[in-house]
Short mmCIF file of C-alpha atoms and ligand atoms in Angstrom, two decimals:
data_model
loop_
_atom_site.label_atom_id
_atom_site.label_comp_id
_atom_site.label_asym_id
_atom_site.label_seq_id
_atom_site.Cartn_x
_atom_site.Cartn_y
_atom_site.Cartn_z
CA MET F 1197 -0.02 0.27 -0.10
CA THR F 1198 1.34 3.58 -0.69
CA ILE F 1199 0.55 6.25 1.53
CA GLY F 1200 1.04 9.81 0.21
CA VAL F 1201 3.58 12.17 2.05
CA ASP F 1202 0.58 14.55 3.20
CA ASP F 1203 -0.98 11.55 4.83
CA ASP F 1204 1.71 10.43 6.54
CA GLU F 1205 2.43 13.85 7.66
CA SER F 1206 -0.60 14.07 9.35
CA ALA F 1207 -0.78 10.86 10.82
CA PHE F 1208 2.43 11.28 12.37
CA SER F 1209 1.12 14.99 13.71
CA ARG F 1210 -1.83 12.99 14.77
CA LEU F 1211 0.57 10.39 16.91
CA GLU F 1212 2.30 13.35 18.72
CA ASP F 1213 -1.23 13.89 20.23
CA ASN F 1214 -1.62 11.28 23.13
CA LYS F 1215 -5.55 12.42 23.36
CA GLY F 1216 -5.83 11.82 19.73
CA LEU F 1217 -3.95 8.46 20.18
CA ALA F 1218 -6.38 7.42 23.43
CA GLU F 1219 -9.43 8.30 21.15
CA SER F 1220 -8.40 6.49 18.39
CA TRP F 1221 -8.19 3.93 21.04
CA LEU F 1222 -11.11 4.23 22.27
CA ARG F 1223 -13.01 4.34 18.90
CA ILE F 1224 -11.22 0.93 18.05
CA CYS F 1225 -12.36 -0.58 21.44
CA GLY F 1226 -16.11 0.32 20.62
CA ARG F 1227 -15.56 -1.48 17.05
CA LEU F 1228 -14.18 -4.53 19.00
CA LYS F 1229 -16.77 -4.48 21.15
CA GLY F 1230 -19.47 -4.45 18.49
CA GLU F 1231 -17.53 -7.25 17.04
CA VAL F 1232 -16.84 -9.53 19.50
CA GLY F 1233 -20.02 -8.90 22.11
CA GLU F 1234 -19.71 -7.76 25.54
CA VAL F 1235 -18.89 -10.67 27.59
CA GLU F 1236 -15.78 -11.62 24.91
CA TYR F 1237 -14.96 -7.80 24.93
CA ARG F 1238 -15.18 -7.33 28.99
CA THR F 1239 -12.97 -10.87 29.34
CA TRP F 1240 -10.25 -10.13 26.77
CA LEU F 1241 -10.18 -6.40 25.66
CA THR F 1242 -10.57 -4.37 28.43
CA GLN F 1243 -7.56 -5.30 29.62
CA ILE F 1244 -5.28 -3.49 27.14
CA ALA F 1245 -3.27 -0.41 27.61
CA LEU F 1246 -1.50 1.82 25.28
CA GLY F 1247 1.80 1.67 25.39
CA PRO F 1248 4.51 4.07 23.25
CA ILE F 1249 4.48 4.13 19.55
CA ASP F 1250 7.97 3.85 18.03
CA GLY F 1251 8.08 4.53 14.38
CA ASP F 1252 5.23 2.37 12.39
CA GLU F 1253 4.47 -0.03 15.48
CA ILE F 1254 2.49 0.83 18.19
CA THR F 1255 2.51 -1.28 21.53
CA LEU F 1256 -0.14 -2.32 23.58
CA LEU F 1257 0.37 -4.05 27.11
CA LEU F 1258 -1.51 -6.91 28.91
CA PRO F 1259 -1.16 -7.43 32.51
CA THR F 1260 0.10 -11.38 32.14
CA ARG F 1261 1.77 -13.25 29.48
CA PHE F 1262 -1.51 -15.58 29.15
CA LEU F 1263 -3.50 -12.92 28.20
CA ARG F 1264 -0.87 -11.36 25.62
CA ASP F 1265 -0.26 -14.67 24.00
CA TRP F 1266 -4.45 -14.82 23.78
CA VAL F 1267 -5.15 -11.75 22.34
CA ARG F 1268 -2.20 -11.96 20.08
CA SER F 1269 -3.68 -15.63 18.74
CA GLN F 1270 -7.35 -14.25 18.66
CA TYR F 1271 -7.48 -10.60 17.66
CA GLY F 1272 -4.15 -9.81 16.74
CA ASP F 1273 -4.54 -9.42 13.06
CA ARG F 1274 -7.89 -7.37 13.62
CA LEU F 1275 -5.98 -4.89 16.10
CA ASN F 1276 -3.45 -4.29 13.23
CA GLU F 1277 -6.15 -3.42 10.91
CA LEU F 1278 -8.02 -1.49 12.92
CA TRP F 1279 -5.25 0.85 14.02
CA HIS F 1280 -4.06 0.88 10.57
CA ASN F 1281 -7.40 2.04 9.45
CA GLU F 1282 -7.40 4.80 12.36
CA VAL F 1283 -3.74 5.67 12.02
CA PRO F 1284 -2.36 4.84 8.57
CA ALA F 1285 1.09 5.27 9.36
CA LEU F 1286 1.16 2.25 11.99
CA ARG F 1287 1.73 -0.94 10.37
CA ARG F 1288 2.43 -3.06 13.59
CA VAL F 1289 0.62 -3.41 16.64
CA GLU F 1290 2.80 -5.00 19.27
CA LEU F 1291 1.78 -6.63 21.94
CA GLN F 1292 3.76 -6.86 25.45
CA VAL F 1293 3.43 -8.03 29.04
CA ALA F 1294 3.01 -4.72 31.10
CA ARG F 1295 5.74 -3.91 33.55
CA PRO F 1296 5.02 -1.97 37.02
CA GLY F 1297 4.30 1.87 36.22
CA ASP F 1298 3.18 1.12 33.07
CA PRO F 1299 0.05 2.92 31.94
CA ALA F 1300 -3.54 1.72 32.91
CA PRO F 1301 -5.94 0.69 30.24
CA LEU F 1302 -8.47 2.98 29.29
CA GLN F 1303 -11.80 1.80 29.66
CA LEU F 1304 -14.74 2.43 27.05
CA ALA F 1305 -16.94 3.53 29.88
CA GLU F 1306 -14.94 6.54 30.31
CA VAL F 1307 -15.74 8.01 26.62
CA ALA F 1308 -19.37 6.26 26.88
CA ALA F 1309 -19.88 8.93 29.67
CA SER F 1310 -18.87 11.67 27.51
CA PRO F 1311 -21.19 14.29 25.65
CA VAL F 1312 -23.32 13.89 22.82
CA GLY F 1313 -21.72 13.68 19.37
CA SER F 1314 -19.05 11.13 20.95
CA PRO F 1315 -18.65 8.82 18.31
CA LEU F 1316 -19.27 5.65 20.70
CA ALA F 1317 -22.89 5.41 21.43
CA PRO F 1318 -21.35 2.03 22.40
CA GLU F 1319 -24.86 -0.24 21.41
CA GLU F 1320 -24.91 1.47 18.20
CA GLN F 1321 -22.72 -0.47 17.09
CA ASN F 1322 -23.19 -4.15 18.09
CA PRO F 1323 -23.60 -6.16 15.02
CA ALA F 1324 -22.35 -9.15 17.17
CA THR F 1325 -25.57 -9.33 19.52
CA LYS F 1326 -28.21 -10.93 17.41
CA PRO F 1327 -31.29 -9.57 17.61
CA VAL F 1328 -34.18 -11.63 18.76
CA ALA F 1329 -36.67 -9.87 16.47
CA GLU F 1330 -37.58 -6.44 15.96
CA VAL F 1331 -41.08 -5.56 17.04
CA ARG F 1332 -40.34 -1.92 16.62
CA SER F 1333 -36.80 -1.74 14.77
CA ASP F 1334 -36.71 2.10 14.74
CA LEU F 1335 -37.02 1.88 18.53
CA VAL F 1336 -35.64 -1.56 19.62
CA THR F 1337 -32.01 -1.94 20.55
CA ALA F 1338 -31.07 -5.28 19.48
CA LEU F 1339 -31.95 -7.79 22.30
CA ASP F 1340 -29.09 -9.95 23.42
CA SER F 1341 -30.22 -13.81 22.80
CA ARG F 1342 -28.43 -14.99 25.52
CA PHE F 1343 -30.05 -12.95 27.85
CA THR F 1344 -33.87 -14.82 28.31
CA PHE F 1345 -35.37 -16.06 31.21
CA ASP F 1346 -34.03 -19.59 30.99
CA THR F 1347 -30.80 -18.54 31.26
CA PHE F 1348 -31.22 -16.40 34.37
CA VAL F 1349 -30.34 -18.52 37.40
CA VAL F 1350 -33.22 -17.89 40.17
CA GLY F 1351 -32.18 -17.29 43.94
CA LYS F 1352 -33.21 -15.55 46.92
CA PRO F 1353 -31.42 -12.06 45.83
CA ASN F 1354 -33.31 -11.78 43.01
CA GLU F 1355 -36.43 -14.40 43.07
CA PHE F 1356 -38.67 -11.29 43.76
CA ALA F 1357 -37.29 -9.04 40.55
CA TYR F 1358 -37.11 -12.43 38.55
CA ALA F 1359 -41.09 -13.02 39.36
CA CYS F 1360 -41.79 -9.46 39.01
CA ALA F 1361 -40.17 -9.52 35.27
CA ARG F 1362 -42.28 -12.36 34.64
CA ARG F 1363 -45.34 -11.09 35.29
CA VAL F 1364 -44.44 -8.44 32.89
CA ALA F 1365 -43.83 -10.33 30.24
CA GLU F 1366 -47.13 -12.90 30.45
CA LYS F 1367 -49.50 -10.53 30.40
CA PRO F 1368 -47.95 -6.85 29.63
CA SER F 1369 -51.63 -6.00 29.46
CA SER F 1370 -52.86 -6.53 32.94
CA VAL F 1371 -49.37 -6.26 35.15
CA GLY F 1372 -51.06 -4.53 38.13
CA PHE F 1373 -48.06 -2.10 38.75
CA ASN F 1374 -46.63 0.23 36.62
CA PRO F 1375 -43.96 0.56 36.46
CA LEU F 1376 -41.87 -2.08 37.25
CA PHE F 1377 -38.32 -0.66 38.60
CA LEU F 1378 -35.81 -2.93 39.09
CA TYR F 1379 -32.68 -2.07 40.99
CA GLY F 1380 -29.33 -3.32 42.05
CA GLY F 1381 -25.61 -2.98 42.01
CA VAL F 1382 -23.99 -3.41 38.59
CA GLY F 1383 -23.34 -6.69 37.20
CA LEU F 1384 -26.42 -8.37 39.17
CA GLY F 1385 -28.56 -9.02 36.33
CA LYS F 1386 -30.97 -5.92 35.49
CA THR F 1387 -30.51 -5.55 31.95
CA HIS F 1388 -30.33 -9.49 31.73
CA LEU F 1389 -34.32 -9.61 33.25
CA MET F 1390 -34.95 -6.56 30.76
CA HIS F 1391 -33.99 -8.33 27.75
CA ALA F 1392 -35.65 -11.63 29.24
CA ILE F 1393 -39.00 -9.77 29.07
CA GLY F 1394 -38.25 -8.23 25.26
CA ALA F 1395 -37.63 -11.54 24.13
CA GLU F 1396 -40.59 -13.00 25.73
CA LEU F 1397 -42.92 -10.63 24.38
CA VAL F 1398 -41.82 -10.65 21.00
CA ARG F 1399 -41.87 -14.24 21.30
CA SER F 1400 -45.52 -13.99 22.34
CA GLY F 1401 -46.11 -11.76 19.19
CA ASN F 1402 -48.64 -8.94 19.18
CA VAL F 1403 -47.19 -6.74 21.46
CA SER F 1404 -44.77 -3.63 20.53
CA VAL F 1405 -41.49 -3.35 22.54
CA ALA F 1406 -39.26 -1.05 22.96
CA TYR F 1407 -36.15 -1.20 24.90
CA MET F 1408 -33.01 1.23 24.85
CA SER F 1409 -30.80 2.36 27.68
CA ALA F 1410 -31.82 5.87 29.08
CA GLU F 1411 -28.42 7.10 27.48
CA LYS F 1412 -29.55 5.92 24.10
CA PHE F 1413 -32.78 7.53 24.78
CA MET F 1414 -30.91 10.84 25.31
CA TYR F 1415 -28.95 10.38 21.96
CA ARG F 1416 -32.36 9.77 20.02
CA PHE F 1417 -34.13 12.70 21.91
CA ILE F 1418 -31.38 15.15 20.97
CA ALA F 1419 -30.54 13.86 17.47
CA ALA F 1420 -34.06 14.36 17.16
CA ILE F 1421 -34.28 17.87 18.14
CA ARG F 1422 -31.37 18.19 16.05
CA SER F 1423 -33.00 17.01 13.02
CA GLN F 1424 -36.66 19.06 13.89
CA SER F 1425 -38.44 15.73 14.60
CA THR F 1426 -39.33 15.49 17.94
CA ILE F 1427 -42.99 15.12 17.38
CA GLU F 1428 -42.00 11.89 15.32
CA PHE F 1429 -39.84 10.81 18.21
CA LYS F 1430 -42.67 11.24 20.74
CA GLU F 1431 -45.14 9.49 18.60
CA GLN F 1432 -42.66 6.53 17.88
CA LEU F 1433 -42.14 6.16 22.06
CA ARG F 1434 -45.66 6.56 22.79
CA SER F 1435 -47.28 4.41 20.24
CA VAL F 1436 -45.49 1.02 22.27
CA ASP F 1437 -46.97 -1.43 24.84
CA VAL F 1438 -44.03 -2.16 26.85
CA LEU F 1439 -41.22 0.56 27.13
CA MET F 1440 -37.97 -0.61 29.20
CA ILE F 1441 -35.54 1.84 29.96
CA ASP F 1442 -32.30 0.47 31.40
CA ASP F 1443 -29.51 2.65 33.61
CA LEU F 1444 -31.95 5.28 34.75
CA GLN F 1445 -29.22 6.72 36.67
CA PHE F 1446 -28.08 8.21 33.75
CA LEU F 1447 -30.15 10.67 33.22
CA ILE F 1448 -29.04 12.62 36.71
CA GLY F 1449 -28.09 16.10 35.49
CA LYS F 1450 -29.73 15.95 32.51
CA ASP F 1451 -32.69 17.99 33.04
CA ASN F 1452 -34.25 18.15 29.18
CA THR F 1453 -33.94 14.21 29.06
CA GLN F 1454 -35.22 13.76 32.51
CA GLU F 1455 -38.61 16.28 31.28
CA GLU F 1456 -39.10 14.31 28.01
CA PHE F 1457 -38.77 11.22 29.67
CA PHE F 1458 -41.11 12.36 32.53
CA HIS F 1459 -43.56 13.80 29.54
CA THR F 1460 -43.10 10.22 27.59
CA PHE F 1461 -43.89 8.28 30.85
CA ASN F 1462 -47.24 10.10 32.09
CA ALA F 1463 -48.93 9.59 28.60
CA LEU F 1464 -47.35 6.11 28.26
CA VAL F 1465 -48.97 5.28 31.60
CA ASP F 1466 -52.09 7.54 30.89
CA ALA F 1467 -52.70 5.47 28.05
CA GLY F 1468 -52.43 2.11 30.00
CA ARG F 1469 -48.98 0.61 28.59
CA GLN F 1470 -46.15 -0.52 30.57
CA ILE F 1471 -43.02 0.61 31.15
CA VAL F 1472 -39.97 -1.28 32.63
CA VAL F 1473 -36.95 1.15 34.42
CA SER F 1474 -33.96 0.03 35.46
CA ALA F 1475 -31.22 2.21 38.06
CA ASP F 1476 -28.38 1.10 40.53
CA LYS F 1477 -30.29 2.77 43.46
CA SER F 1478 -34.01 2.63 44.56
CA PRO F 1479 -36.06 6.10 43.10
CA SER F 1480 -35.89 7.44 46.79
CA ASP F 1481 -32.43 7.36 46.41
CA LEU F 1482 -31.80 9.05 43.16
CA SER F 1483 -30.85 12.29 44.38
CA GLY F 1484 -30.48 14.11 41.12
CA LEU F 1485 -33.83 13.02 39.53
CA GLU F 1486 -36.50 15.43 39.24
CA ASP F 1487 -38.60 14.90 42.40
CA ARG F 1488 -41.96 14.12 40.26
CA LEU F 1489 -40.16 11.60 38.65
CA ARG F 1490 -38.91 9.77 41.34
CA THR F 1491 -42.47 10.21 42.69
CA ARG F 1492 -43.96 8.64 40.09
CA LEU F 1493 -41.03 6.22 39.20
CA GLY F 1494 -42.10 4.63 43.03
CA CYS F 1495 -45.44 4.54 42.60
CA GLY F 1496 -45.31 1.28 40.47
CA MET F 1497 -44.01 -2.09 42.01
CA VAL F 1498 -39.80 -1.78 42.90
CA ALA F 1499 -38.15 -4.55 42.94
CA ASP F 1500 -34.62 -4.82 44.74
CA ILE F 1501 -31.74 -7.04 43.04
CA HIS F 1502 -29.46 -8.18 46.52
CA ALA F 1503 -25.88 -8.79 46.12
CA THR F 1504 -25.59 -12.65 45.31
CA THR F 1505 -24.90 -14.83 47.97
CA PHE F 1506 -22.63 -18.31 47.61
CA GLU F 1507 -25.49 -20.39 46.95
CA LEU F 1508 -26.43 -18.55 44.08
CA ARG F 1509 -23.09 -17.76 42.60
CA ILE F 1510 -22.39 -21.52 42.79
CA SER F 1511 -25.57 -22.19 40.54
CA ILE F 1512 -24.71 -19.63 38.39
CA LEU F 1513 -21.30 -21.14 37.89
CA GLU F 1514 -22.84 -24.64 37.57
CA ALA F 1515 -25.19 -23.26 34.65
CA LYS F 1516 -22.73 -21.47 32.69
CA ALA F 1517 -20.14 -24.42 33.26
CA ALA F 1518 -22.62 -26.99 31.89
CA ALA F 1519 -23.53 -24.50 28.92
CA SER F 1520 -19.93 -24.47 27.97
CA GLY F 1521 -19.58 -28.17 28.03
CA VAL F 1522 -16.10 -27.87 29.51
CA VAL F 1523 -15.63 -30.07 32.76
CA VAL F 1524 -15.01 -27.49 35.56
CA PRO F 1525 -14.66 -29.43 38.79
CA ALA F 1526 -16.36 -28.35 41.99
CA LYS F 1527 -13.83 -27.16 43.89
CA VAL F 1528 -13.12 -24.72 41.32
CA LEU F 1529 -16.40 -23.35 40.46
CA GLU F 1530 -16.50 -23.13 45.23
CA PHE F 1531 -13.23 -21.43 44.88
CA LEU F 1532 -14.67 -18.61 42.40
CA ALA F 1533 -17.48 -18.63 43.90
CA HIS F 1534 -15.82 -17.64 47.09
CA LYS F 1535 -12.87 -15.31 45.54
CA ILE F 1536 -15.09 -13.32 43.20
CA THR F 1537 -18.22 -11.81 45.42
CA SER F 1538 -18.42 -8.41 43.59
CA ASN F 1539 -21.02 -9.34 40.77
CA VAL F 1540 -22.01 -11.79 38.41
CA ARG F 1541 -20.75 -10.04 35.56
CA GLU F 1542 -17.00 -10.66 37.00
CA LEU F 1543 -17.66 -14.01 38.00
CA GLU F 1544 -19.02 -15.00 34.49
CA GLY F 1545 -15.85 -13.19 32.89
CA ALA F 1546 -13.55 -15.29 35.22
CA LEU F 1547 -15.12 -18.58 34.11
CA ASN F 1548 -15.24 -17.85 30.43
CA ARG F 1549 -11.37 -16.93 30.64
CA LEU F 1550 -10.87 -20.19 32.02
CA ILE F 1551 -12.93 -22.08 29.58
CA ALA F 1552 -11.36 -20.40 26.83
CA HIS F 1553 -7.97 -21.43 28.48
CA ALA F 1554 -8.86 -24.99 28.52
CA ASN F 1555 -10.18 -25.09 25.08
CA LEU F 1556 -7.05 -23.34 23.58
CA PHE F 1557 -4.56 -25.52 25.62
CA GLY F 1558 -6.86 -28.54 25.61
CA ARG F 1559 -5.83 -28.99 29.61
CA PRO F 1560 -8.17 -29.65 32.37
CA VAL F 1561 -9.53 -27.42 34.18
CA THR F 1562 -7.75 -27.70 38.15
CA LEU F 1563 -7.18 -25.28 41.03
CA GLU F 1564 -3.82 -24.70 40.10
CA ALA F 1565 -4.64 -23.60 36.42
CA THR F 1566 -7.29 -21.20 37.78
CA GLN F 1567 -4.94 -19.85 40.06
CA ASP F 1568 -2.81 -19.25 37.14
CA VAL F 1569 -4.59 -17.87 34.64
CA LEU F 1570 -6.87 -16.08 36.91
CA HIS F 1571 -3.93 -14.41 38.85
CA ASP F 1572 -4.65 -10.87 37.84
CA ILE F 1573 -8.48 -11.03 38.61
CA LEU F 1574 -7.53 -13.14 41.92
CA LYS F 1575 -5.24 -10.09 43.20
CA ALA F 1576 -7.60 -7.78 42.83
CA HIS F 1577 -10.04 -9.08 45.11
CA ASP F 1578 -7.34 -10.37 47.34
CA ARG F 1579 -7.30 -8.91 51.28
CA ARG F 1580 -5.28 -9.65 54.23
CA VAL F 1581 -6.40 -12.68 56.04
CA THR F 1582 -6.54 -12.74 59.92
CA ILE F 1583 -6.33 -15.55 62.46
CA GLU F 1584 -10.16 -14.75 63.26
CA GLU F 1585 -11.16 -15.37 59.51
CA ILE F 1586 -8.80 -18.50 59.30
CA GLN F 1587 -10.79 -19.94 62.19
CA LYS F 1588 -14.22 -18.76 61.28
CA LYS F 1589 -13.45 -20.34 57.69
CA VAL F 1590 -11.74 -23.32 59.09
CA ALA F 1591 -14.43 -24.25 61.61
CA GLU F 1592 -17.39 -23.61 59.19
CA HIS F 1593 -15.85 -26.17 56.56
CA TRP F 1594 -15.21 -28.73 59.14
CA ASN F 1595 -18.57 -28.17 60.98
CA ILE F 1596 -17.84 -27.16 64.15
CA ARG F 1597 -18.31 -24.58 66.54
CA LEU F 1598 -16.29 -20.96 66.38
CA THR F 1599 -15.43 -21.41 70.38
CA ASP F 1600 -13.81 -24.74 69.82
CA MET F 1601 -10.78 -23.27 68.38
CA SER F 1602 -9.99 -22.06 71.54
CA SER F 1603 -11.93 -25.02 73.59
CA ALA F 1604 -9.90 -27.59 75.66
CA ARG F 1605 -11.83 -29.98 73.60
CA ARG F 1606 -9.10 -33.15 72.15
CA ALA F 1607 -11.60 -35.17 70.68
CA ARG F 1608 -10.03 -35.57 66.86
CA ASN F 1609 -12.83 -33.94 64.80
CA VAL F 1610 -12.00 -30.50 67.12
CA ALA F 1611 -8.85 -30.92 67.71
CA ARG F 1612 -8.02 -31.80 63.96
CA PRO F 1613 -9.26 -28.96 62.37
CA ARG F 1614 -7.81 -26.47 65.15
CA GLN F 1615 -4.56 -27.67 63.84
CA VAL F 1616 -5.45 -26.71 60.02
CA ALA F 1617 -6.14 -23.46 61.39
CA MET F 1618 -3.13 -23.02 63.38
CA TYR F 1619 -1.09 -24.51 60.20
CA LEU F 1620 -2.51 -21.95 58.37
CA ALA F 1621 -2.43 -18.86 60.52
CA LYS F 1622 1.38 -19.90 60.34
CA GLN F 1623 1.35 -19.80 56.37
CA LEU F 1624 -0.95 -17.14 55.52
CA THR F 1625 -0.26 -14.39 58.47
CA SER F 1626 3.12 -13.19 59.82
CA ARG F 1627 1.68 -14.02 63.90
CA SER F 1628 4.77 -15.85 65.74
CA LEU F 1629 4.17 -18.98 67.05
CA PRO F 1630 3.15 -17.52 70.77
CA GLU F 1631 1.24 -15.13 69.18
CA ILE F 1632 -0.87 -17.63 67.51
CA GLY F 1633 -0.78 -20.06 70.73
CA ARG F 1634 -2.50 -16.86 72.15
CA LYS F 1635 -5.62 -16.77 69.90
CA PHE F 1636 -6.39 -20.32 70.46
CA GLY F 1637 -7.35 -20.12 73.95
CA ASN F 1638 -3.62 -19.22 75.28
CA ARG F 1639 -2.07 -22.45 74.18
CA ASP F 1640 1.46 -22.64 74.22
CA HIS F 1641 4.25 -22.42 71.08
CA THR F 1642 5.08 -25.51 70.75
CA THR F 1643 1.43 -26.94 70.76
CA VAL F 1644 1.35 -24.57 67.43
CA MET F 1645 4.86 -25.97 66.42
CA HIS F 1646 3.47 -29.48 66.98
CA ALA F 1647 -0.13 -28.51 65.09
CA VAL F 1648 1.94 -27.08 62.34
CA ASN F 1649 4.30 -30.59 61.66
CA ARG F 1650 1.39 -32.85 62.21
CA VAL F 1651 -0.68 -31.25 59.34
CA THR F 1652 2.24 -31.12 57.47
CA GLU F 1653 3.12 -34.56 58.17
CA LEU F 1654 -0.45 -35.78 57.01
CA MET F 1655 -0.58 -33.36 54.17
CA GLU F 1656 2.46 -35.53 52.72
CA ARG F 1657 0.33 -39.15 53.52
CA ASP F 1658 -3.07 -37.92 52.69
CA ALA F 1659 -3.87 -36.65 49.26
CA ALA F 1660 -7.73 -36.01 49.91
CA PHE F 1661 -6.87 -34.23 53.42
CA ALA F 1662 -3.53 -32.51 51.75
CA GLU F 1663 -6.81 -31.32 48.99
CA ASP F 1664 -8.66 -30.00 51.49
CA VAL F 1665 -6.18 -27.75 53.53
CA GLU F 1666 -4.89 -26.55 49.92
CA LEU F 1667 -8.43 -25.30 49.12
CA MET F 1668 -8.86 -23.55 51.96
CA ARG F 1669 -5.32 -21.87 51.92
CA ARG F 1670 -6.44 -20.58 48.22
CA MET F 1671 -9.81 -19.33 49.91
CA LEU F 1672 -8.54 -17.39 52.46
CA GLU F 1673 -5.03 -16.57 50.55
CA SER F 1674 -3.98 -12.94 51.19
P1 ADP M 258 -26.65 -5.05 35.10
O1 ADP M 258 -27.29 -4.89 34.27
O2 ADP M 258 -27.44 -5.34 36.79
O3 ADP M 258 -25.49 -4.12 35.36
P2 ADP M 258 -26.21 -7.55 33.92
O4 ADP M 258 -27.65 -7.74 33.32
O5 ADP M 258 -25.61 -6.77 32.57
O6 ADP M 258 -26.23 -6.50 35.00
O7 ADP M 258 -25.54 -9.08 34.07
C1 ADP M 258 -24.27 -9.02 33.98
C2 ADP M 258 -23.81 -10.62 33.59
O8 ADP M 258 -24.43 -11.49 34.43
C3 ADP M 258 -24.61 -10.57 32.17
O9 ADP M 258 -23.78 -11.27 31.42
C4 ADP M 258 -25.58 -11.55 32.76
O10 ADP M 258 -26.46 -12.77 31.78
C5 ADP M 258 -25.09 -12.46 33.98
N1 ADP M 258 -25.81 -12.84 35.10
C6 ADP M 258 -26.41 -11.85 36.02
N2 ADP M 258 -27.35 -11.84 36.74
C7 ADP M 258 -27.44 -13.83 36.34
C8 ADP M 258 -28.73 -14.71 36.91
N3 ADP M 258 -29.14 -14.83 37.89
N4 ADP M 258 -28.25 -15.76 36.12
C9 ADP M 258 -27.39 -16.04 34.95
N5 ADP M 258 -26.93 -15.02 34.78
C10 ADP M 258 -26.71 -13.91 35.09
MG1 MG M 259 -27.05 -3.30 32.90
#
């Protein structure tokens, strides 16, 4: 390919400009996200940081060797192409493992939140999410076909929200509450439930549905103002049977859009149409939304999706592992469910990475491989472990009372776990033997030493016991 001198010069002058480069990168990320889908994008590509430019080569940095190799094998060529399209003078993308002090990844979200006119309304360009169907193609953001009621795992924290969502999907004309307001922390399944409602309604036919993020709602609204077509926009919106607006918190501080949403909302409710809204907080906690809007939002059914429990995390992991066809041992699932407690998205991302790794190298998933492959994720979730936590976890695991950690009881079923806890305290904390002894009912340091030796010995002799202790250690590890 020949590139004119002028092209080269302007390209290089853009390279001088870091902001331009960051913008190029974010545009590339937007494209990639559209091409590979949300989950893949989050799992692999959000971890890439921009490195230096040297001549016609740009360096991208990844936190681990495994990630670097994976990104190189899966996305290397595409990255080359996309960079070359953005900055024609760039001909090569070099992927390297980041060192301490290297720049952190830029996140697409940083741009998604930027003012109107950003080229990156992220859902705008997402051919990879296959539409289930489009009743009002002008109003429906492609529904992600993976997000259905069937693939949603129900547990205590989300059963109420799930039941409400089902209700809307079954009988939108006589739901009995309006709006349905779903709220909960990030990555807990709000968008999944809304897409599930949409998919179900579309499947049953005869109902027009509009789903969009509040952000998209704003873009649409502003675009309509610019093209002097606000009346059409309003009419379109007001003609649907079910309107779903995701991530309403985005409208905080966007007064005109809020105003428009408020009117649309009222018009639809008055006309007997159903509305579903999601946000990260309850209506009363969404300070920054106009009072009258908050009041109306709180008038229907408000359903909270709570943080996940261990049991729910296990069920979700089991379901997703089964769907992937890769055998993931129960111990690994337990380990993940213990370690990654923040939200389902991260949990899913971690599992996806394990599965991809297993597929790529054809090796079985083990606890060791898990620690290795996920070490960057796990590190982020790590914290310093205390003797109290060790005692608690060990007592739970072997089903003894916490008080028995310091009691004088010598029965084997109590003494053995106590010894394991002492062993782990020695391994995982910087406490001295006498200090550890004191925390276990004022025992002598020689007792602790004996426990450490005894557990070490047993672990050498008994593989199942060793594995148990090892699992405890990994769960507690800081
Ligand atoms: P939110 O919109 O609340 O931030 P999402 O709906 O985007 O969260 O969920 C994040 C990811 O976690 C999605 O991939 C979704 O499918 C998955 N997920 C969340 N909750 C569940 C669940 N209960 N069962 C199965 N997958 C879930
Ligand atoms: Mg969401």
